[in-house]
Amino acid sequence: MLDREAGISGAEAQRGRLDALLRPRSIALVGASKKRNSVGSSMVRNVLQGGFDGEIHAVNPSYRTLYGYPCHPDLASLPGPVDLAVLSVPNRVLEQVVEEAIAHGVKALVIFASAEVEGDEGLRQRIADRARAAGVVICGANCMGFFNLDHGLHAFSALQPETMEKGGLTCIAQSGSLLQALVFNDERLRFNLAVSTGQELGATAADFMHHALDQPSTRAIALVLEAIRDPDRFVNALERARERDIPVIVLKLGKSAAGAAFALSHTGAIAGDTAVYEALFRRHGVISVRDLDELAATAMLLTAGRRAAPGGLSAILDSGGERQLIVDRAEDLGVPLAEIGAQTRDTLAATLDYGLTPVNPVDAWGTGRDFEAVFETCLSALMRDPATGIGMFVADLCDNLDLHDAYAGVCLSVARDSDKPLVLMTNFGAWSHRKLALRLARAGVAVLDGTTPSLRAVRHAMDYRDFRARAAGSGQPRPENPRASHWRELLAGRDAPLTEDEGYALLADYGIGTPAHRVAVTREEAIAAARDLGFPLVMKTAQPGILHKSDVGGVVLGLDSEDAVARAHDALAARLGPRVLLSAMVDGQAEMAFGLLRDAQFGSFVMVAFGGIWIELLRDSQLAMAPLGIDEARDMIGRLQLAPVLDGIRGAPPCDKAAVADALVRLGDLASDLGDVIAELDINPVLAGEGGITALDCLVVPVAAGGDGGTGHD
């Protein structure tokens, strides 16, 4: 369970913990080599190429000198202590070298090896425990190391072929290969820190996030994650990122069952529940992406220096076909196009060639007469329009075309006079515009490749803008329900599920609508209850131990007389037992389901779904962290595929969506108060109608009844 205060105090206490790893004054390169294409050679050459200005010691008994430096046979032979040892050694001697490093007083280690030896399942844990006991920080094992451009240290296992240009992007990846793909292949991504964390035997992704958040150079953090090993510290890092206005972009791996299995075999990490992670990310404004292209495009846009303004996307192009493409994809991806004002339309009409329409997106190529002035005037007008949040120039750049060089000049001129982000988007992702792209990127104009990843990046920038606006207007913390202590005591001492009438009482105490109902044991009590409630009625078995009544034929609908009640009671009593619950029939248009999910790492989550008895087939559900506000609840409902059903279809009246959202907020309050003592809470069906919502069935299983209190990731 998350402990926010512990996370905050822990962040302060551990500030500077990674300095010996990421900002050392001296380093030892163990396993240094001259062998071509070896890890030992790449390790040394990277350090030298990075310009590290501290002490450098090469360690390898096979050499006396290496790249102009003395080479020592082992760590014990070094002339003095070192802060960091980078280990390029095989698994068979890894534990021995770790012990030597600890004995020599090394404060931090980078371990490239996998820490796996056949027949020795405990190697990883022994190394982790030994380093922890000695106060030694580990990056790895099974990692590729890091680039810390703020400190001029490139402690990486693969040779970086060109000089890296420092920027404001921190990238932390549990996959070294995916990190290498980002770092080595696109100079528009400019890093201050790039880390391959591997198995995280010591420092975790959360630790590196906190370090990055302490650096003034950090403008955005990109994560490639299989799992989150330190949930409290990770969530605290997300909170710090929000406070500093540092966007966090995540590519979460292991979303499929097969992917999760590979995550476990790759780094020993359990990938976790995808819906839980997505709900966690939404709560904290984390930008969740689908692949590396989308991650890169989003990072380029969010590190370009300007945040999206209120409004939609305004675009200019030189092709009617490309205009159709961008409009189609923008609609598919939920990117709103700006509704430009009359003044902007007048400027466009006065500037464009005859036959071109003054609309957004603007196809500005007519005869080509004075095209630079035409494009600059039109794009400037679009950027000035109050409805424009982000501007875009669409052109499939090529370094060899004078036309595209002129387009780049237009973008640079317009960007200088605007405080809004301006993007140049290519529809085709081929890399044939390196010079123009770098020229624009260095001036703060992000060049994004590919229609879909580019528009997704624009959508993410707008979502992050909207998250910041919502976070700034967040309300005060909610008080605990006055009945919470009663229910906590009852649930903590109950070793069986609550009866349905107890479940109804719990929901009612939190303001969630339930039907009028009575419990009866005898035929006479059932008839008396029916008289009090009125007809028509529902009768359900209330025998202890029967959790899913429909599955055993334990529900009888439409009872419209005392005789019908008597017959129904006799039948249920004979098959299932005499205890029954009678409730009033309720009208409504849509069957929904609410639930509470308890995650072992991140706490309580609220679920909403469509389906009633079809919930498992439809799988149309959404999760949100508890507690939640009314805007989050509305957003959950809106993301459901069947959400239009609530607006009324085929002549049915619309449902009270405000009541649905209010009930979800109240369920979030219940989860926040009691989630740690509830293993399972299902409200299914919930009947929504024009008069509100009613919880028709409720199952509450306490942790003490045998539930584990949450899904586990690690």
XYZ file of C-alpha atoms in Angstrom:
714
model
C 0.000 0.000 0.000
C 1.235 3.469 -0.801
C 2.440 5.654 2.066
C 2.670 9.182 0.711
C 4.316 10.706 3.803
C 6.897 7.932 3.908
C 7.578 8.459 0.218
C 8.107 12.187 0.647
C 10.393 11.836 3.651
C 12.270 9.036 1.894
C 12.856 11.239 -1.140
C 14.451 13.904 1.017
C 16.547 11.394 2.936
C 17.913 9.766 -0.239
C 18.735 12.965 -2.104
C 22.264 12.622 -3.444
C 22.237 8.826 -2.946
C 23.208 8.254 -6.583
C 26.012 10.826 -6.698
C 28.751 8.196 -6.383
C 27.166 6.339 -9.316
C 26.237 9.195 -11.622
C 28.610 11.961 -10.482
C 31.758 10.140 -9.328
C 35.100 11.807 -8.846
C 36.962 8.642 -9.814
C 36.122 5.464 -11.734
C 37.613 2.027 -12.243
C 36.940 0.249 -15.534
C 37.168 -3.434 -14.631
C 37.598 -5.689 -17.638
C 38.931 -2.854 -19.802
C 40.197 -4.119 -23.134
C 41.682 -3.195 -26.507
C 39.912 -6.056 -28.255
C 37.912 -4.725 -31.182
C 34.111 -4.791 -30.733
C 34.408 -6.030 -27.151
C 32.354 -4.616 -24.292
C 35.575 -3.876 -22.415
C 36.854 -1.750 -25.304
C 33.549 0.074 -25.848
C 33.345 0.825 -22.130
C 36.747 2.551 -22.104
C 36.260 4.430 -25.373
C 32.876 5.735 -24.265
C 34.345 7.130 -21.054
C 37.194 8.811 -22.927
C 34.878 10.168 -25.620
C 32.493 11.605 -23.012
C 35.196 13.854 -21.600
C 35.011 12.660 -17.977
C 37.381 14.910 -15.996
C 37.854 12.738 -12.905
C 40.351 9.980 -12.224
C 40.183 6.997 -14.614
C 41.688 3.633 -13.682
C 41.792 0.674 -16.083
C 41.721 -2.799 -14.503
C 42.746 -5.934 -16.411
C 45.655 -8.284 -15.592
C 46.322 -8.773 -19.319
C 47.557 -5.198 -19.914
C 50.075 -2.822 -18.358
C 48.753 0.237 -20.188
C 45.506 0.871 -22.022
C 44.613 3.859 -24.203
C 47.397 5.827 -22.542
C 46.391 4.962 -18.971
C 48.156 2.595 -16.546
C 46.275 -0.701 -16.323
C 46.123 -2.471 -12.952
C 45.764 -6.229 -12.424
C 42.912 -5.918 -9.910
C 41.033 -3.421 -7.769
C 43.271 -4.021 -4.769
C 46.224 -2.704 -6.824
C 44.671 0.730 -7.402
C 46.598 3.632 -5.851
C 43.562 4.777 -3.883
C 39.810 4.364 -3.405
C 37.375 5.025 -6.247
C 33.748 6.102 -6.203
C 32.517 3.985 -9.125
C 33.567 0.658 -10.587
C 32.158 -0.328 -13.979
C 32.279 -4.109 -14.276
C 32.727 -5.769 -17.658
C 33.412 -9.247 -16.300
C 31.834 -12.677 -16.915
C 29.228 -14.117 -14.577
C 31.577 -16.819 -13.263
C 33.781 -14.223 -11.513
C 31.161 -11.535 -10.912
C 30.569 -12.267 -7.224
C 34.305 -12.340 -6.539
C 34.828 -8.963 -8.252
C 31.889 -7.447 -6.357
C 33.480 -8.580 -3.084
C 36.815 -7.069 -4.150
C 35.095 -3.784 -4.983
C 33.392 -3.650 -1.606
C 36.660 -4.475 0.157
C 38.377 -1.647 -1.725
C 35.762 0.867 -0.603
C 34.001 1.325 -3.938
C 30.739 3.222 -3.411
C 28.869 2.316 -6.603
C 28.856 -0.392 -9.273
C 27.672 -0.740 -12.850
C 27.168 -4.430 -13.662
C 26.824 -5.358 -17.332
C 26.690 -9.143 -16.726
C 23.370 -10.947 -16.261
C 24.268 -12.337 -12.802
C 23.035 -15.752 -13.882
C 25.054 -18.935 -13.438
C 23.660 -22.388 -14.100
C 22.974 -24.169 -10.845
C 23.252 -20.984 -8.753
C 19.779 -19.443 -8.480
C 20.771 -17.256 -5.542
C 23.589 -15.277 -7.188
C 21.561 -12.165 -7.931
C 20.122 -11.978 -4.449
C 23.497 -12.498 -2.758
C 25.036 -9.678 -4.786
C 22.101 -7.388 -4.043
C 22.167 -8.199 -0.306
C 25.935 -7.825 -0.023
C 25.948 -4.457 -1.785
C 23.009 -3.186 0.248
C 24.694 -4.166 3.507
C 27.865 -2.346 2.443
C 25.991 0.761 1.284
C 27.062 0.241 -2.328
C 24.689 1.428 -5.068
C 24.262 -0.870 -8.083
C 23.135 -0.017 -11.607
C 22.140 -3.392 -13.077
C 22.783 -6.250 -13.263
C 22.039 -7.123 -16.893
C 22.174 -3.449 -17.848
C 24.065 -1.427 -20.433
C 25.012 1.394 -18.087
C 24.315 5.084 -18.543
C 25.160 8.393 -20.175
C 25.248 11.339 -17.774
C 25.817 14.307 -20.054
C 25.534 16.777 -17.166
C 28.666 15.179 -15.713
C 30.429 14.137 -18.916
C 30.345 10.449 -17.987
C 29.481 7.789 -20.572
C 29.573 4.474 -18.670
C 27.944 2.385 -21.383
C 28.644 -1.062 -22.782
C 28.004 -0.282 -26.487
C 30.136 2.221 -28.339
C 28.405 5.497 -29.105
C 29.595 6.304 -32.652
C 29.183 10.085 -32.529
C 29.398 12.881 -30.027
C 26.126 13.358 -28.172
C 24.515 16.779 -27.879
C 23.335 17.617 -24.385
C 19.666 18.433 -23.841
C 16.875 18.157 -21.292
C 15.492 14.633 -21.766
C 16.060 11.968 -19.140
C 15.447 8.433 -20.409
C 15.292 5.534 -17.939
C 14.803 2.101 -19.496
C 14.651 -1.401 -18.098
C 15.514 -2.559 -21.614
C 19.033 -1.633 -22.667
C 18.407 -2.317 -26.341
C 15.396 -0.016 -26.474
C 17.407 2.682 -24.707
C 20.225 2.240 -27.215
C 17.741 2.587 -30.083
C 16.679 5.981 -28.749
C 20.142 7.254 -27.826
C 22.081 6.130 -30.907
C 19.696 6.814 -33.775
C 18.150 10.269 -33.602
C 20.062 13.404 -32.724
C 16.838 15.323 -32.226
C 16.545 13.475 -28.913
C 18.961 15.361 -26.714
C 19.581 13.855 -23.302
C 20.905 15.016 -19.985
C 20.703 11.462 -18.603
C 20.050 8.078 -20.226
C 20.096 4.979 -18.003
C 19.688 1.265 -18.633
C 18.563 -0.054 -15.233
C 18.416 -3.784 -16.014
C 17.464 -6.009 -13.083
C 17.592 -3.112 -10.593
C 19.461 -5.064 -7.922
C 20.194 -1.714 -6.319
C 19.026 1.555 -7.835
C 15.522 1.427 -9.289
C 13.845 3.443 -12.004
C 12.264 5.526 -9.232
C 15.712 6.348 -7.803
C 16.925 7.594 -11.176
C 13.720 9.623 -11.588
C 14.378 11.390 -8.292
C 17.944 12.134 -9.342
C 16.697 13.576 -12.635
C 14.136 15.710 -10.822
C 16.944 17.204 -8.744
C 18.737 18.360 -11.914
C 17.878 21.838 -13.283
C 18.558 20.578 -16.823
C 15.681 18.043 -16.825
C 12.752 19.039 -19.055
C 10.988 15.665 -19.451
C 11.401 12.065 -18.302
C 10.842 9.103 -20.623
C 10.491 5.628 -19.105
C 10.580 2.161 -20.657
C 9.245 -0.096 -17.913
C 8.535 -3.756 -17.436
C 7.607 -3.348 -13.764
C 7.746 -0.897 -10.872
C 9.796 -2.332 -8.054
C 9.514 0.558 -5.575
C 5.899 1.795 -5.774
C 5.987 4.345 -2.944
C 9.108 6.013 -4.269
C 7.846 5.817 -7.855
C 4.565 7.551 -7.015
C 6.420 10.165 -4.992
C 8.590 10.824 -8.067
C 5.429 11.337 -10.144
C 4.168 13.832 -7.564
C 7.471 15.687 -7.648
C 7.362 15.721 -11.448
C 3.910 17.329 -11.347
C 5.149 19.959 -8.884
C 8.082 20.790 -11.159
C 6.009 20.647 -14.375
C 8.194 17.839 -15.732
C 6.121 15.615 -18.036
C 6.641 11.869 -17.640
C 6.268 9.606 -20.695
C 5.983 5.834 -20.208
C 6.242 2.912 -22.589
C 4.932 0.059 -20.415
C 6.054 -3.361 -21.598
C 4.409 -6.678 -20.772
C 0.820 -5.560 -21.398
C -0.154 -8.850 -23.032
C -0.050 -12.190 -21.217
C 2.811 -13.349 -23.436
C 4.668 -10.065 -22.945
C 4.276 -10.325 -19.183
C 5.772 -13.828 -19.246
C 8.793 -12.541 -21.168
C 9.181 -9.683 -18.679
C 9.497 -12.219 -15.877
C 12.140 -14.202 -17.753
C 14.004 -11.059 -18.884
C 14.574 -9.174 -15.647
C 12.762 -11.185 -13.006
C 10.006 -8.558 -12.939
C 6.304 -9.280 -12.761
C 4.644 -7.006 -15.287
C 1.446 -6.400 -13.315
C -2.096 -5.538 -14.234
C -2.218 -3.287 -17.279
C -5.471 -1.582 -16.262
C -4.012 -0.767 -12.839
C -0.939 0.813 -14.388
C -3.005 2.837 -16.855
C -5.216 4.109 -14.014
C -2.110 5.013 -12.009
C -0.682 6.873 -14.999
C -3.919 8.804 -15.601
C -4.089 9.862 -11.952
C -0.624 11.358 -12.088
C -0.753 12.801 -15.600
C 1.731 10.269 -16.992
C 1.700 10.030 -20.778
C 1.316 6.378 -21.775
C 2.610 5.545 -25.266
C 2.390 2.434 -27.433
C 5.820 2.172 -29.059
C 9.218 3.834 -29.469
C 8.133 6.052 -32.370
C 5.346 7.541 -30.276
C 7.648 7.915 -27.273
C 10.278 9.703 -29.357
C 7.785 12.054 -31.023
C 6.197 12.934 -27.701
C 9.561 13.528 -26.043
C 10.694 15.789 -28.902
C 7.553 17.883 -28.637
C 7.563 18.169 -24.855
C 11.251 19.121 -24.670
C 11.004 21.732 -27.437
C 10.507 24.432 -24.811
C 6.859 25.496 -25.104
C 3.700 24.032 -23.595
C 0.467 23.655 -25.531
C -1.800 26.671 -25.135
C -5.586 26.345 -24.709
C -7.225 25.322 -27.970
C -6.796 22.821 -30.771
C -4.425 22.074 -33.621
C -3.985 24.485 -36.527
C -2.092 23.217 -39.542
C -0.814 24.470 -42.874
C 0.201 22.303 -45.833
C 0.907 22.382 -49.531
C -1.338 19.476 -50.513
C -5.052 18.839 -50.589
C -4.471 15.097 -50.254
C -2.310 15.543 -47.185
C -5.001 17.785 -45.721
C -7.517 14.952 -46.048
C -5.044 12.558 -44.452
C -4.407 14.745 -41.419
C -8.122 15.461 -40.919
C -8.966 11.754 -41.069
C -6.212 10.713 -38.673
C -6.865 13.613 -36.294
C -10.472 12.485 -35.964
C -9.414 8.877 -35.408
C -6.914 9.856 -32.727
C -9.045 12.424 -30.935
C -6.935 15.444 -31.880
C -9.216 18.508 -31.944
C -8.719 20.928 -34.828
C -8.905 24.593 -33.884
C -12.057 26.458 -34.849
C -10.277 29.551 -36.124
C -11.973 32.936 -35.797
C -13.292 35.381 -38.372
C -10.202 37.610 -38.236
C -7.944 34.675 -39.045
C -10.214 33.532 -41.863
C -10.190 37.059 -43.331
C -6.371 37.102 -43.281
C -6.247 33.731 -44.989
C -8.797 34.760 -47.629
C -6.850 37.914 -48.417
C -3.565 35.999 -48.756
C -4.381 32.711 -50.473
C -4.547 32.277 -54.231
C -7.966 32.185 -55.871
C -9.734 28.863 -55.335
C -8.071 28.033 -52.008
C -10.387 27.993 -49.005
C -9.619 29.853 -45.743
C -10.190 26.913 -43.415
C -8.138 24.917 -40.919
C -6.113 22.935 -41.971
C -4.979 25.366 -44.661
C -3.866 24.150 -48.082
C -1.783 27.199 -48.974
C -0.192 26.098 -52.255
C -1.808 27.598 -55.297
C 0.318 28.978 -58.102
C 3.468 29.069 -55.981
C 3.613 32.872 -56.372
C 5.497 34.401 -53.402
C 4.920 31.124 -51.580
C 7.239 31.977 -48.680
C 5.313 35.146 -47.888
C 1.985 33.328 -48.333
C 2.911 30.513 -45.989
C 4.453 32.819 -43.403
C 1.451 35.162 -43.361
C -1.048 32.305 -43.110
C 0.897 30.360 -40.489
C 1.421 33.491 -38.391
C -2.317 34.156 -38.503
C -3.056 30.625 -37.392
C -0.579 30.869 -34.507
C -2.071 34.165 -33.312
C -5.606 32.793 -33.289
C -6.858 32.284 -29.690
C -8.323 28.913 -30.701
C -4.889 27.543 -31.655
C -3.119 25.544 -28.956
C -0.446 23.999 -31.191
C 0.622 24.950 -34.703
C 1.785 22.527 -37.375
C 3.488 22.809 -40.755
C 3.036 19.604 -42.742
C 5.767 18.846 -45.286
C 7.692 15.704 -46.159
C 11.092 17.297 -45.692
C 14.110 16.492 -47.795
C 17.511 18.102 -47.232
C 18.141 18.364 -50.961
C 15.102 20.483 -51.863
C 15.345 24.263 -51.866
C 11.577 24.360 -51.373
C 11.882 22.563 -48.069
C 14.756 24.772 -46.984
C 12.389 27.687 -47.555
C 9.673 25.949 -45.534
C 12.122 25.567 -42.666
C 12.862 29.286 -42.860
C 9.128 30.055 -42.633
C 8.826 27.911 -39.523
C 11.810 29.568 -37.864
C 10.462 33.041 -38.592
C 6.971 32.273 -37.297
C 8.256 30.458 -34.206
C 10.323 33.468 -33.171
C 7.166 35.572 -32.873
C 4.999 33.032 -31.021
C 4.988 31.528 -27.547
C 3.011 28.505 -28.708
C 4.590 25.219 -29.809
C 5.113 24.876 -33.550
C 5.664 21.432 -35.059
C 6.842 20.456 -38.513
C 5.324 17.069 -39.318
C 6.278 14.675 -42.075
C 3.771 12.061 -43.152
C 6.499 9.626 -44.118
C 8.974 8.466 -41.487
C 11.994 7.966 -43.750
C 15.078 9.794 -42.429
C 16.230 12.010 -45.308
C 16.073 15.412 -43.627
C 18.724 15.214 -40.907
C 20.188 18.679 -41.489
C 16.865 20.488 -41.675
C 15.448 18.550 -38.731
C 18.398 19.401 -36.488
C 18.364 23.036 -37.587
C 14.702 23.329 -36.644
C 14.945 21.274 -33.450
C 17.790 23.415 -32.114
C 15.564 26.460 -32.609
C 12.681 24.905 -30.680
C 10.612 23.651 -33.642
C 10.032 19.919 -33.159
C 10.259 17.904 -36.389
C 8.063 14.822 -35.989
C 7.994 11.928 -38.440
C 4.964 9.838 -39.373
C 1.354 10.964 -39.313
C 0.156 8.710 -36.524
C 3.014 9.072 -33.995
C 3.114 12.815 -34.639
C -0.597 13.320 -34.041
C -0.473 11.084 -30.988
C 2.309 13.316 -29.653
C 0.124 16.381 -30.235
C -2.752 14.660 -28.416
C -0.433 13.850 -25.506
C 0.769 17.448 -25.300
C -2.846 18.615 -25.094
C -3.712 15.961 -22.510
C -0.744 17.022 -20.381
C -1.864 20.651 -20.654
C -5.354 19.662 -19.521
C -3.982 17.560 -16.654
C -1.968 20.520 -15.414
C -5.068 22.704 -15.520
C -7.105 20.135 -13.557
C -4.335 19.560 -11.021
C -4.115 23.290 -10.358
C -7.827 23.334 -9.511
C -7.895 20.213 -7.328
C -10.131 20.368 -4.288
C -9.367 19.809 -0.626
C -8.754 16.321 0.808
C -12.003 14.474 1.549
C -13.031 13.722 5.142
C -13.547 10.144 6.332
C -17.140 8.932 6.384
C -18.542 9.070 9.961
C -19.618 5.422 9.647
C -16.204 4.244 8.434
C -15.002 3.108 11.862
C -18.123 0.958 12.337
C -17.601 -0.785 9.012
C -13.871 -1.143 9.532
C -14.442 -2.975 12.802
C -17.130 -5.199 11.287
C -15.103 -6.071 8.179
C -11.880 -6.676 10.074
C -13.609 -9.251 12.290
C -15.669 -11.003 9.622
C -14.364 -14.294 8.209
C -17.190 -14.641 5.668
C -18.712 -12.378 3.021
C -21.252 -9.821 4.157
C -24.858 -10.739 3.652
C -26.557 -8.829 0.879
C -28.576 -6.707 3.292
C -25.329 -5.803 5.092
C -23.818 -4.911 1.733
C -26.814 -2.699 0.975
C -26.376 -0.993 4.355
C -22.691 -0.335 3.619
C -23.523 1.215 0.247
C -26.331 3.277 1.756
C -23.988 4.696 4.405
C -21.855 6.003 1.533
C -24.840 7.458 -0.325
C -25.075 4.833 -3.079
C -28.660 4.057 -4.019
C -30.112 0.654 -3.104
C -33.636 -0.759 -3.526
C -36.119 -0.948 -0.671
C -35.712 -4.446 0.756
C -36.509 -6.867 3.575
C -35.023 -10.154 4.770
C -37.301 -13.081 5.548
C -36.776 -16.642 6.738
C -40.307 -18.077 6.840
C -43.093 -17.998 4.279
C -45.099 -15.774 6.635
C -42.239 -13.296 7.029
C -41.842 -13.173 3.246
C -45.534 -12.388 2.737
C -45.439 -9.690 5.437
C -42.370 -8.130 3.846
C -44.111 -8.135 0.467
C -47.061 -6.230 1.916
C -44.692 -3.584 3.297
C -42.697 -3.218 0.096
C -45.514 -3.396 -2.449
C -45.556 -5.160 -5.787
C -43.907 -6.114 -8.106
C -40.965 -7.655 -6.246
C -37.732 -9.587 -6.657
C -36.895 -12.483 -4.355
C -33.295 -13.684 -4.010
C -31.761 -16.372 -1.892
C -29.920 -14.891 1.084
C -28.400 -18.121 2.335
C -24.846 -17.658 3.631
C -22.167 -18.937 1.274
C -24.070 -18.395 -1.976
C -22.163 -15.567 -3.634
C -23.469 -15.612 -7.209
C -27.214 -16.099 -6.968
C -28.042 -16.182 -10.672
C -25.644 -19.082 -11.192
C -27.706 -21.329 -8.884
C -31.164 -20.140 -9.951
C -31.497 -18.118 -6.792
C -33.309 -15.072 -8.244
C -37.055 -14.845 -8.960
C -38.327 -11.721 -10.769
C -41.729 -10.103 -11.226
C -43.553 -11.369 -8.129
C -46.916 -9.573 -8.303
C -49.002 -11.189 -5.534
C -48.794 -12.749 -2.091
C -49.420 -16.182 -3.613
C -46.518 -15.694 -5.995
C -44.296 -14.682 -3.067
C -45.329 -17.751 -1.087
C -44.638 -20.116 -3.986
C -41.271 -18.507 -4.701
C -40.236 -18.786 -1.071
C -41.239 -22.424 -0.877
C -39.243 -23.234 -4.020
C -36.082 -21.395 -2.944
C -36.290 -22.781 0.591
C -36.532 -26.313 -0.726
C -33.540 -25.976 -3.063
C -31.213 -23.497 -1.397
C -32.460 -22.699 2.103
C -35.175 -20.551 3.733
C -33.370 -17.199 4.091
C -34.396 -14.798 1.292
C -34.208 -11.122 0.480
C -37.138 -9.310 -1.122
C -36.672 -6.005 -2.897
C -38.710 -3.636 -5.007
C -38.460 -3.910 -8.792
C -36.570 -0.936 -10.232
C -36.897 0.623 -13.674
C -33.891 1.652 -15.742
C -32.343 1.664 -19.191
C -28.768 0.398 -18.774
C -27.196 -2.372 -16.721
C -23.789 -1.398 -15.391
C -21.377 -2.793 -12.824
C -19.222 -1.111 -10.183
C -16.380 -2.683 -8.281
C -13.425 -2.198 -5.986
C -9.992 -3.604 -6.808
C -7.234 -3.680 -4.231
C -3.714 -3.629 -5.671
C -0.880 -4.765 -3.416
C 1.435 -2.032 -4.723
C -0.763 0.964 -5.413
C -3.837 0.662 -3.204
C -7.518 0.864 -4.076
C -9.077 1.307 -7.500
C -12.680 1.827 -8.571
C -14.079 -0.057 -11.573
C -17.024 0.819 -13.795
C -18.305 -1.392 -16.598
C -21.258 -2.209 -18.781
C -22.779 -5.615 -18.970
C -24.669 -7.015 -15.986
C -24.464 -10.779 -16.588
C -22.489 -10.098 -19.798
C -19.690 -8.167 -18.082
C -17.026 -10.828 -18.672
C -17.968 -11.190 -22.330
C -18.109 -7.474 -23.161
C -15.003 -6.517 -21.142
C -15.995 -2.861 -21.397
C -14.551 -1.476 -18.179
C -12.446 1.346 -16.794
C -10.391 1.764 -13.614
C -9.480 4.840 -11.584
C -7.471 5.239 -8.388
C -9.412 5.953 -5.219
C -10.456 8.454 -4.095
C -11.558 10.152 -7.289
C -13.122 13.478 -8.166
C -16.211 14.109 -10.220
C -14.199 14.991 -13.336
C -12.309 11.685 -13.127
C -15.597 9.830 -12.729
C -17.068 11.528 -15.798
C -13.914 10.710 -17.730
C -14.156 7.021 -16.723
C -17.723 6.853 -17.989
C -16.841 8.636 -21.231
C -14.074 6.135 -22.030
C -16.479 3.177 -21.957
C -17.207 1.859 -25.442
C -20.930 1.682 -24.681
C -21.099 5.125 -23.079
C -23.552 6.358 -25.780
C -26.122 3.928 -24.310
C -26.433 6.307 -21.357
C -27.572 9.083 -23.712
C -30.575 7.015 -24.754
C -30.869 4.921 -27.898
C -33.828 3.905 -30.059
C -36.190 6.238 -28.278
C -35.151 5.337 -24.722
C -34.816 8.297 -22.346
C -31.280 9.323 -21.370
C -29.852 8.004 -18.133
C -28.791 10.328 -15.336
C -25.051 10.352 -16.049
C -24.472 12.813 -13.214
C -25.886 10.233 -10.801
C -23.612 7.526 -12.243
C -20.577 9.774 -11.806
C -21.637 10.757 -8.274
C -22.012 7.086 -7.293
C -18.492 6.352 -8.566
C -17.100 9.196 -6.474
C -18.892 7.785 -3.433
C -17.571 4.318 -4.146
C -14.101 5.857 -4.336
C -14.642 7.328 -0.875
C -15.640 3.895 0.391
C -12.542 2.361 -1.193
C -10.314 5.034 0.299
C -11.748 4.458 3.790
C -12.079 0.670 3.784
C -10.122 -0.704 0.837
C -7.463 -2.306 3.017
C -10.044 -4.540 4.764
C -12.038 -5.455 1.641
C -10.688 -8.191 -0.625
C -13.509 -7.986 -3.163
C -16.460 -5.672 -3.733
C -18.740 -6.209 -6.729
C -21.929 -4.275 -7.395
C -23.522 -5.974 -10.377
C -25.866 -5.070 -11.813
C -26.196 -1.367 -11.211
C -29.311 -0.160 -12.995
C -29.000 3.326 -14.486
C -32.040 5.269 -15.595
C -33.365 8.781 -15.992
C -34.094 8.878 -12.242
C -30.599 7.892 -11.072
C -28.870 4.615 -10.251
C -29.719 1.649 -8.036
C -27.338 -1.091 -6.896
C -29.361 -4.271 -7.426
C -26.829 -6.803 -6.173
C -23.814 -6.460 -3.939
C -20.999 -8.816 -2.922
C -18.540 -7.701 -0.229
C -15.752 -10.118 0.744
C -13.554 -9.021 3.675
C -9.825 -9.706 3.630
C -10.364 -11.810 6.755
C -12.676 -14.072 4.753
C -9.775 -15.454 2.803
C -9.059 -12.730 0.202
C -5.472 -11.583 -0.163
C -6.427 -7.930 -0.136
C -5.039 -7.157 -3.533
C -3.443 -8.185 -6.775
C 0.294 -8.587 -6.505
C 2.965 -7.470 -9.003
C 6.167 -8.348 -7.281
